[in-house]
Coordinates of C-alpha atoms in Angstrom, one line a residue:
M1 CA 70.3 84.1 65.1
D2 CA 67.6 81.9 66.5
L3 CA 64.4 83.9 67.0
A4 CA 62.3 81.9 69.4
R5 CA 58.7 81.3 68.6
P6 CA 56.2 83.6 70.4
L7 CA 55.5 82.2 73.9
H8 CA 52.1 82.2 75.5
A9 CA 50.9 85.7 76.1
G10 CA 53.5 87.1 73.7
Y11 CA 57.1 87.0 75.1
Y12 CA 59.8 86.8 72.5
S13 CA 63.4 86.3 73.2
S14 CA 66.4 86.0 70.8
T15 CA 70.0 85.7 71.7
L16 CA 73.2 85.4 69.8
S17 CA 76.7 85.1 71.2
T18 CA 79.6 84.4 68.9
S19 CA 83.3 84.6 69.2
S20 CA 85.1 84.6 65.9
R21 CA 88.7 85.3 65.1
I22 CA 89.0 87.7 62.2
G23 CA 92.0 89.2 60.4
F24 CA 92.5 92.9 61.0
S25 CA 95.7 94.8 60.4
G26 CA 97.0 96.2 63.7
S27 CA 95.5 96.3 67.1
S28 CA 92.0 97.5 67.8
L29 CA 89.6 97.7 70.7
S30 CA 86.1 99.1 70.3
R31 CA 82.8 98.7 72.0
L32 CA 79.3 99.6 70.8
M33 CA 76.4 99.5 73.1
L34 CA 72.9 100.0 71.7
A35 CA 70.5 99.9 74.5
G36 CA 66.8 100.3 74.9
M37 CA 64.2 101.1 72.2
M38 CA 62.1 103.3 74.4
L39 CA 58.6 103.0 73.0
I40 CA 55.3 103.7 74.9
L41 CA 54.2 102.9 78.3
F42 CA 51.4 100.5 78.7
G43 CA 48.7 100.6 81.3
A44 CA 46.0 98.1 81.9
G45 CA 42.6 99.4 81.2
T46 CA 40.5 96.7 82.9
L47 CA 38.0 97.9 85.5
H48 CA 37.9 95.9 88.7
A49 CA 35.4 95.6 91.5
Q50 CA 38.0 94.3 93.9
T51 CA 40.4 96.6 95.7
D52 CA 43.6 96.5 97.7
P53 CA 42.5 96.1 101.3
G54 CA 45.4 98.4 102.3
P55 CA 48.4 97.9 104.5
R56 CA 48.2 96.2 107.9
P57 CA 48.7 98.6 110.9
S58 CA 52.3 98.8 112.0
A59 CA 53.7 99.7 115.4
G60 CA 56.8 101.3 113.9
G61 CA 59.9 101.6 116.0
N62 CA 63.0 99.5 115.9
A63 CA 63.6 96.4 113.8
A64 CA 63.5 92.9 115.3
R65 CA 66.6 90.7 115.2
L66 CA 67.1 87.0 114.8
P67 CA 67.4 85.4 118.3
L68 CA 71.2 85.0 118.2
A69 CA 70.8 82.9 121.3
D70 CA 74.3 81.5 120.8
S71 CA 76.0 84.8 120.9
V72 CA 75.3 87.6 123.4
D73 CA 78.1 89.6 122.0
M74 CA 76.6 89.5 118.5
Q75 CA 73.2 90.6 120.0
K76 CA 75.0 93.7 121.3
F77 CA 76.8 94.2 118.0
W78 CA 73.5 94.1 116.1
G79 CA 72.0 96.6 118.6
G80 CA 75.0 98.9 118.0
G81 CA 74.5 98.5 114.2
Q82 CA 70.9 99.6 114.5
N83 CA 72.0 102.7 116.3
I84 CA 74.4 103.5 113.5
F85 CA 71.6 102.8 111.0
K86 CA 69.5 105.5 112.8
Q87 CA 72.4 107.9 113.3
I88 CA 72.2 111.3 111.7
F89 CA 75.3 112.3 109.6
S90 CA 76.7 115.8 109.2
V91 CA 79.7 117.0 107.3
S92 CA 82.2 116.6 110.1
G93 CA 80.2 115.1 112.9
N94 CA 80.8 116.3 116.4
S95 CA 84.2 117.8 115.8
E96 CA 85.2 120.8 117.8
A97 CA 85.3 123.0 114.7
N98 CA 81.9 122.2 113.4
N99 CA 79.9 120.7 116.2
I100 CA 76.2 120.0 115.3
T101 CA 74.4 118.6 118.2
G102 CA 72.6 115.3 117.5
E103 CA 74.4 114.7 114.2
P104 CA 77.4 112.6 115.2
G105 CA 77.9 110.7 111.9
V106 CA 80.9 112.0 109.9
G107 CA 81.1 112.5 106.1
L108 CA 77.8 113.8 104.7
G109 CA 78.1 115.1 101.2
P110 CA 79.3 116.9 99.2
A111 CA 76.2 115.5 97.5
Y112 CA 73.6 113.4 99.2
N113 CA 70.0 112.0 99.2
G114 CA 69.5 111.7 102.9
N115 CA 71.4 112.1 106.2
S116 CA 70.7 108.7 107.8
C117 CA 69.8 105.2 106.7
A118 CA 66.7 105.0 108.8
M119 CA 65.4 108.2 107.2
C120 CA 64.5 106.3 104.1
H121 CA 64.1 102.8 105.6
S122 CA 61.4 103.2 108.2
Q123 CA 58.1 101.6 107.0
P124 CA 56.9 99.6 108.9
T125 CA 59.9 99.6 111.2
V126 CA 63.5 100.7 111.0
G127 CA 65.0 98.7 108.1
G128 CA 61.8 98.8 106.1
S129 CA 61.1 100.9 103.0
S130 CA 59.7 104.4 102.2
P131 CA 57.4 105.9 104.9
S132 CA 54.1 107.8 104.3
S133 CA 55.6 111.2 105.0
N134 CA 58.6 111.9 102.7
P135 CA 61.7 112.8 104.9
E136 CA 63.6 114.1 101.9
F137 CA 61.7 117.4 102.5
G138 CA 63.4 117.9 105.8
A139 CA 66.8 116.8 104.5
A140 CA 66.8 119.3 101.7
N141 CA 67.4 122.4 103.9
I142 CA 68.7 121.0 107.2
D143 CA 71.4 123.0 109.0
G144 CA 71.1 125.9 106.5
A145 CA 71.4 123.9 103.2
T146 CA 70.0 125.9 100.3
N147 CA 68.6 123.1 98.2
A148 CA 65.5 123.3 96.1
I149 CA 63.2 120.3 96.2
P150 CA 62.9 118.6 92.8
S151 CA 59.4 118.3 91.4
F152 CA 59.4 114.5 91.6
I153 CA 59.8 114.6 95.4
T154 CA 56.4 115.1 97.0
A155 CA 55.4 115.4 100.6
N156 CA 53.3 112.2 100.7
G157 CA 55.1 110.4 97.9
P158 CA 57.8 107.8 98.1
V159 CA 61.4 108.4 99.0
R160 CA 63.3 108.5 95.6
E161 CA 66.7 108.5 94.2
A162 CA 67.3 109.8 90.7
R163 CA 69.3 108.2 87.9
F164 CA 70.1 109.5 84.5
I165 CA 69.8 107.2 81.5
L166 CA 72.2 109.2 79.4
N167 CA 75.0 111.7 80.3
Q168 CA 76.3 113.8 77.5
G169 CA 75.0 111.3 75.0
K170 CA 76.5 108.2 76.6
L171 CA 74.9 105.6 78.7
D172 CA 74.9 106.6 82.4
G173 CA 72.7 104.8 84.8
G174 CA 74.3 106.2 87.9
V175 CA 72.7 108.0 90.9
H176 CA 72.6 111.8 90.6
N177 CA 72.1 113.1 94.2
L178 CA 69.2 115.3 95.0
F179 CA 71.0 117.7 97.3
T180 CA 74.3 119.2 98.1
I181 CA 75.8 120.6 101.4
A182 CA 76.1 124.1 100.0
G183 CA 74.8 126.6 102.5
R184 CA 75.1 124.3 105.5
S185 CA 76.6 125.7 108.7
D186 CA 79.3 123.0 108.6
A187 CA 80.2 123.5 104.9
S188 CA 81.3 127.1 104.7
G189 CA 82.6 127.9 101.2
C190 CA 80.9 125.0 99.4
N191 CA 79.0 126.2 96.3
L192 CA 78.2 122.9 94.7
A193 CA 75.0 123.2 92.6
Q194 CA 72.3 120.6 92.4
P195 CA 71.8 118.8 89.1
N196 CA 69.4 120.5 86.6
F197 CA 66.6 118.1 87.2
A198 CA 64.0 120.2 85.4
Q199 CA 66.0 120.0 82.2
Q200 CA 66.6 116.3 82.5
L201 CA 63.0 115.6 83.2
A202 CA 62.0 117.6 80.2
S203 CA 64.1 115.3 78.0
G204 CA 62.8 112.2 79.7
N205 CA 66.2 111.3 81.0
V206 CA 65.4 110.7 84.7
I207 CA 64.3 107.4 86.3
F208 CA 63.7 106.7 89.9
R209 CA 64.4 104.0 92.5
I210 CA 62.8 103.7 96.0
P211 CA 64.5 102.0 99.0
T212 CA 64.5 98.2 99.2
P213 CA 63.8 96.8 102.7
V214 CA 66.8 95.4 104.5
L215 CA 64.9 92.9 106.7
G216 CA 65.9 89.2 106.7
L217 CA 68.8 89.8 104.4
G218 CA 71.3 87.5 106.2
L219 CA 69.1 84.6 105.1
V220 CA 69.3 85.8 101.5
E221 CA 73.1 86.3 101.6
N222 CA 73.6 82.8 103.0
T223 CA 71.6 81.1 100.3
P224 CA 73.9 79.0 98.1
D225 CA 74.1 79.6 94.3
A226 CA 73.2 76.0 93.8
I227 CA 69.9 76.4 95.6
L228 CA 69.0 79.5 93.6
Q229 CA 69.9 77.8 90.3
A230 CA 67.9 74.7 91.1
N231 CA 65.0 76.8 92.1
L232 CA 65.1 78.7 88.8
S233 CA 65.4 75.5 86.9
A234 CA 62.4 73.9 88.6
N235 CA 59.1 73.5 86.9
Q236 CA 60.6 74.5 83.5
S237 CA 57.7 73.2 81.4
A238 CA 55.1 75.2 83.4
K239 CA 57.3 78.3 83.2
S240 CA 57.9 77.9 79.5
R241 CA 54.2 77.7 78.8
L242 CA 53.8 81.0 80.7
G243 CA 56.7 82.7 78.9
I244 CA 58.8 82.8 82.0
A245 CA 62.6 82.5 81.6
G246 CA 64.9 84.4 84.0
R247 CA 68.6 84.5 84.6
F248 CA 70.9 85.6 87.4
N249 CA 73.0 88.7 87.6
V250 CA 76.6 87.7 88.5
S251 CA 79.7 89.2 89.9
G252 CA 82.3 90.1 87.3
N253 CA 85.0 89.1 89.8
D254 CA 84.1 85.6 90.9
G255 CA 81.2 84.7 88.7
T256 CA 78.8 84.0 91.6
I257 CA 75.2 85.2 91.9
T258 CA 74.6 88.8 93.0
R259 CA 71.3 89.3 94.7
F260 CA 70.8 92.7 96.4
G261 CA 69.3 95.8 94.8
W262 CA 66.5 96.3 92.2
K263 CA 68.6 94.7 89.5
A264 CA 70.5 92.3 91.8
Q265 CA 73.6 94.4 91.1
N266 CA 75.2 94.0 94.6
K267 CA 77.0 90.8 95.6
S268 CA 77.1 91.1 99.4
L269 CA 75.8 93.1 102.3
A270 CA 79.2 94.6 102.6
V271 CA 79.1 95.9 99.1
F272 CA 75.4 97.0 99.6
S273 CA 76.3 98.8 102.8
G274 CA 79.4 100.5 101.4
E275 CA 77.6 101.7 98.3
A276 CA 74.6 103.1 100.2
L277 CA 76.9 105.0 102.6
N278 CA 78.8 106.5 99.7
V279 CA 76.1 107.1 97.2
E280 CA 73.1 108.0 99.4
L281 CA 74.9 109.9 102.2
G282 CA 78.2 110.8 100.5
V283 CA 80.3 109.0 103.1
S284 CA 83.5 107.6 101.8
N285 CA 84.4 104.2 103.4
E286 CA 86.6 101.2 103.2
N287 CA 84.6 99.7 100.3
F288 CA 84.0 102.9 98.4
S289 CA 87.0 105.0 99.5
N290 CA 86.7 108.0 97.1
E291 CA 84.6 111.0 97.7
R292 CA 81.8 111.6 95.2
S293 CA 81.3 115.2 93.8
A294 CA 84.7 116.2 95.3
V295 CA 84.7 119.7 94.0
A296 CA 87.0 122.4 95.4
G297 CA 85.7 124.0 98.5
C298 CA 83.3 121.1 99.4
V299 CA 85.7 118.5 100.7
F300 CA 86.2 118.8 104.5
N301 CA 87.5 115.4 105.6
N302 CA 90.3 113.0 104.9
T303 CA 89.3 109.8 103.1
P304 CA 88.0 107.4 103.9
E305 CA 85.6 109.2 106.2
D306 CA 84.5 105.9 107.7
G307 CA 87.0 103.3 108.8
S308 CA 88.1 100.9 111.5
P309 CA 88.6 101.3 114.3
A310 CA 86.1 104.1 114.3
A311 CA 86.2 104.9 118.1
G312 CA 87.1 103.6 121.4
P313 CA 85.2 103.5 124.7
N314 CA 85.7 107.3 125.2
G315 CA 84.7 108.1 121.6
S316 CA 88.3 109.0 120.6
P317 CA 89.4 108.0 117.1
G318 CA 92.1 105.4 116.7
A319 CA 91.5 103.7 120.1
T320 CA 92.7 100.0 120.3
T321 CA 90.1 98.6 122.7
G322 CA 86.3 98.8 123.0
T323 CA 83.1 97.0 122.1
A324 CA 82.6 95.4 118.7
T325 CA 80.4 98.4 117.6
Q326 CA 83.0 100.9 118.7
M327 CA 85.9 99.1 117.0
A328 CA 84.1 98.5 113.8
S329 CA 83.4 101.0 111.0
A330 CA 80.0 102.4 110.4
M331 CA 79.8 100.2 107.3
E332 CA 80.6 97.0 109.2
N333 CA 78.0 97.9 111.8
L334 CA 75.4 98.3 109.1
V335 CA 76.3 94.9 107.7
I336 CA 75.8 93.3 111.0
F337 CA 72.5 95.0 111.5
M338 CA 71.2 93.9 108.1
R339 CA 72.6 90.4 108.3
F340 CA 70.8 89.6 111.6
N341 CA 67.6 91.5 111.1
A342 CA 64.6 89.1 111.4
P343 CA 62.6 88.7 108.3
P344 CA 59.1 90.3 108.1
A345 CA 56.5 88.3 110.0
P346 CA 53.3 87.3 108.2
A347 CA 50.0 88.1 109.8
T348 CA 47.8 85.6 111.5
A349 CA 44.3 85.7 110.1
P350 CA 41.8 87.0 110.8
F351 CA 43.4 90.4 110.8
V352 CA 42.3 94.0 110.2
T353 CA 44.0 96.4 107.8
E354 CA 44.5 100.1 108.4
N355 CA 41.3 101.0 106.6
G356 CA 39.2 98.7 108.8
T357 CA 38.9 95.7 106.4
T358 CA 38.8 92.3 108.1
I359 CA 40.6 89.6 106.3
S360 CA 39.6 86.0 107.1
Q361 CA 41.7 82.9 107.1
A362 CA 39.5 81.3 104.4
S363 CA 40.3 84.3 102.1
V364 CA 44.0 84.1 102.8
T365 CA 44.1 80.4 102.2
N366 CA 42.3 80.7 98.9
G367 CA 44.4 83.6 97.8
Q368 CA 47.6 81.6 98.6
N369 CA 46.4 78.7 96.4
L370 CA 45.5 81.1 93.6
F371 CA 48.9 82.8 93.9
R372 CA 50.4 79.4 92.9
S373 CA 47.8 78.4 90.3
V374 CA 47.8 81.6 88.2
G375 CA 51.6 81.4 88.1
C376 CA 52.9 84.1 90.5
A377 CA 54.9 81.6 92.5
N378 CA 57.0 80.7 89.4
C379 CA 59.0 83.9 90.0
H380 CA 58.0 84.9 93.5
S381 CA 59.3 81.6 95.0
P382 CA 57.6 80.9 98.4
S383 CA 60.6 79.3 100.0
L384 CA 64.4 78.8 99.8
T385 CA 67.0 77.3 102.1
T386 CA 70.2 78.7 103.4
A387 CA 73.6 77.0 103.6
A388 CA 75.4 75.8 106.7
S389 CA 76.5 78.7 109.0
Q390 CA 78.3 79.3 112.2
F391 CA 75.3 81.1 113.3
E392 CA 72.3 78.9 114.2
D393 CA 69.8 81.5 113.0
L394 CA 71.3 81.3 109.5
N395 CA 72.2 77.6 109.5
N396 CA 70.2 75.4 107.0
V397 CA 67.1 77.6 107.5
T398 CA 64.1 77.4 105.2
Y399 CA 62.6 80.9 104.8
Q400 CA 59.9 82.5 102.8
P401 CA 61.1 85.5 100.7
Y402 CA 58.6 85.1 97.8
S403 CA 61.4 85.8 95.3
D404 CA 63.7 83.7 93.1
F405 CA 66.3 86.6 93.1
A406 CA 66.6 86.2 89.4
L407 CA 66.3 88.8 86.7
H408 CA 63.3 88.8 84.4
H409 CA 62.3 90.9 81.4
M410 CA 59.4 93.1 82.3
G411 CA 58.8 94.8 79.0
E412 CA 58.4 98.5 78.1
N413 CA 55.9 99.3 80.8
L414 CA 58.5 98.9 83.5
T415 CA 61.8 99.4 81.6
D416 CA 64.1 102.1 83.0
G417 CA 66.8 102.1 80.4
I418 CA 69.5 101.2 83.0
N419 CA 72.1 98.5 82.7
Q420 CA 73.6 97.1 85.8
G421 CA 75.9 94.1 85.6
I422 CA 74.3 91.9 83.0
A423 CA 70.8 93.3 83.8
G424 CA 69.5 95.1 80.8
P425 CA 67.1 98.0 80.4
D426 CA 63.9 96.1 81.2
E427 CA 65.3 93.4 83.5
F428 CA 64.6 93.5 87.3
R429 CA 65.2 91.2 90.1
T430 CA 62.0 89.6 91.4
A431 CA 61.1 91.8 94.3
P432 CA 60.7 89.8 97.5
L433 CA 57.1 89.9 98.7
W434 CA 57.7 89.2 102.4
G435 CA 56.6 92.3 104.3
V436 CA 54.5 93.5 101.3
G437 CA 51.4 93.5 103.6
E438 CA 52.8 96.6 105.4
R439 CA 54.3 98.4 102.4
L440 CA 53.0 101.7 101.0
F441 CA 54.7 102.0 97.7
F442 CA 55.4 99.4 95.0
L443 CA 57.6 98.8 91.9
H444 CA 61.1 100.0 91.5
D445 CA 60.1 103.7 91.1
G446 CA 57.2 103.8 93.6
R447 CA 54.7 104.6 91.0
A448 CA 52.1 102.3 92.5
T449 CA 50.4 102.9 95.8
D450 CA 48.1 99.9 95.7
L451 CA 48.7 96.2 95.0
L452 CA 46.2 95.9 92.2
S453 CA 47.9 98.6 90.0
A454 CA 51.3 97.1 90.8
I455 CA 50.1 93.7 89.6
E456 CA 48.7 95.1 86.4
A457 CA 51.9 97.1 85.7
H458 CA 53.7 93.8 85.3
A459 CA 52.1 93.3 81.9
S460 CA 53.5 94.9 78.7
P461 CA 52.1 94.5 75.2
L462 CA 53.9 92.3 72.7
K463 CA 54.3 95.1 70.1
D464 CA 56.6 97.0 72.5
C465 CA 60.1 95.7 72.4
V466 CA 63.5 96.2 74.0
S467 CA 66.6 95.7 72.0
V468 CA 70.1 95.5 73.4
S469 CA 73.2 94.8 71.3
S470 CA 76.8 94.5 72.5
L471 CA 79.6 94.4 70.0
E472 CA 83.2 94.2 70.9
T473 CA 86.3 93.8 68.8
F474 CA 89.7 93.2 70.4
E475 CA 93.0 91.5 70.0
V476 CA 94.5 89.0 72.5
A477 CA 98.0 87.7 71.9
G478 CA 97.8 88.4 68.2
D479 CA 94.4 86.9 67.7
F480 CA 91.3 89.0 67.0
F481 CA 87.9 88.5 68.5
A482 CA 84.5 90.0 67.7
P483 CA 81.8 88.7 70.1
L484 CA 78.3 89.9 69.3
S485 CA 75.4 89.3 71.7
P486 CA 72.1 91.0 70.7
I487 CA 69.0 90.4 72.8
L488 CA 65.5 91.3 71.6
T489 CA 62.6 91.0 74.0
C490 CA 59.0 91.9 73.3
G491 CA 56.4 92.1 76.0
S492 CA 56.8 91.0 79.6
E493 CA 57.6 87.6 81.1
A494 CA 54.6 88.2 83.4
N495 CA 52.1 88.7 80.6
A496 CA 50.5 85.2 80.8
V497 CA 50.4 85.3 84.6
I498 CA 48.7 88.7 84.5
S499 CA 46.2 87.4 82.0
N500 CA 45.5 84.5 84.3
F501 CA 44.9 86.9 87.2
N502 CA 42.6 89.1 85.1
G503 CA 40.7 86.0 84.2
L504 CA 39.8 85.2 87.8
H505 CA 36.4 86.0 89.2
A506 CA 36.5 89.3 91.2
N507 CA 36.1 87.4 94.5
N508 CA 39.1 85.3 93.7
Q509 CA 41.1 88.3 92.7
Q510 CA 40.2 89.9 96.0
D511 CA 41.4 86.8 97.9
L512 CA 44.7 86.9 96.2
L513 CA 45.1 90.6 97.1
N514 CA 44.1 89.7 100.7
F515 CA 46.7 87.0 100.8
L516 CA 49.4 89.4 99.7
R517 CA 48.4 91.8 102.5
S518 CA 48.9 88.9 104.9
L519 CA 52.6 88.6 104.0

């Protein structure tokens, strides 16, 4: 094992991956996963005179699309997709047997977190992130549902989903839905109980995720792996001095880079859309065709509940002609909506935040320069370029996501104990910062409500470590293998950058915060 020397600001990394052929008698296959030494959380204790100037005012309403000047049909398809994104789902939609006016979507439950996509993705517009007033309160008891609201869901807090670290002593990491359809007027006979969140909270077994914005994602999806890899490899000497490494999550099917979700666990917008429909709303679909929580008495529809063609011009299922939106599944409509959403537009200084603070162009310019000089831009990459595309708006476009879409070790302060793909317990995809100027909640679990505390939370002390070991022994064609790949990380890859930020004069720190609110 090669234990790397301590990098600046205290980031250690050690890796070992070996494949050896060893003589066992007989066949064997075993796997041991040791994940996550959960130590203590670290919070910065520095007092600051500067403050987050607050979010920019937002008009709300619908998302903006890319121009799509070369395709009027695609403009209409995107508009239909936005309507599906805003559509409210019930158990059986507007069927004759269980007609619920205004809830035409089919397939809610048996367990769910919300009853529409836009419910959770609405700040600053449809397609954004968590709004200021938590809509999960309304979703809990809609149409007669008898759910209790978990203690971690608050009226003015972030929209959250819950994941369990362990389940019956084994690694879990999956979403455990907040609510069930029990008691609803369109779910007669369903008695599915909610998870015992109080018990799981008491044992420290619950972690949270908040919605990621879905604006500008077609640009991200069309960025070639080679561009992402070259960007991560750039400025290696500067990154090494700061203790920054990074790696990509990858698809187990084709080995290409995955890039959507808090741990970059989803490969494409189609996977992202299908998973969200199935996991957050409970709608089985062509990508995720099996019903979750399919207990007796709570399954009311054939599977998949969402498929193509969904409806014809008269709304009847199975029709053979109609518009693109009518002939496509809800899942595909959501893909088109996300793929052709325009990216968040930065502010033009001077601008005024919601709390009345005026931000000057000089402050934004200085903050942008400091963002680079302290090292933020080494992970929050200011620009990337897409591949060639049949759509002009996605064709060789340079865009500004402020992310490298790579995984980085963030240390015990942010670790959630969840493994997704190759992403370990303390690894997270660099969160894109475009649109952060209008966001209300920060970090993967929404714990921060201002940018300053979000920045400080990126640091984690060197003495707190995360250890992950994977041991497998197996036989292939008579040969035995025992690959072992332990990883030990101490501290956060962002430690040196946060130290640089804390070393700035208060006025310069304020300018950097002002710059972020311009994005």
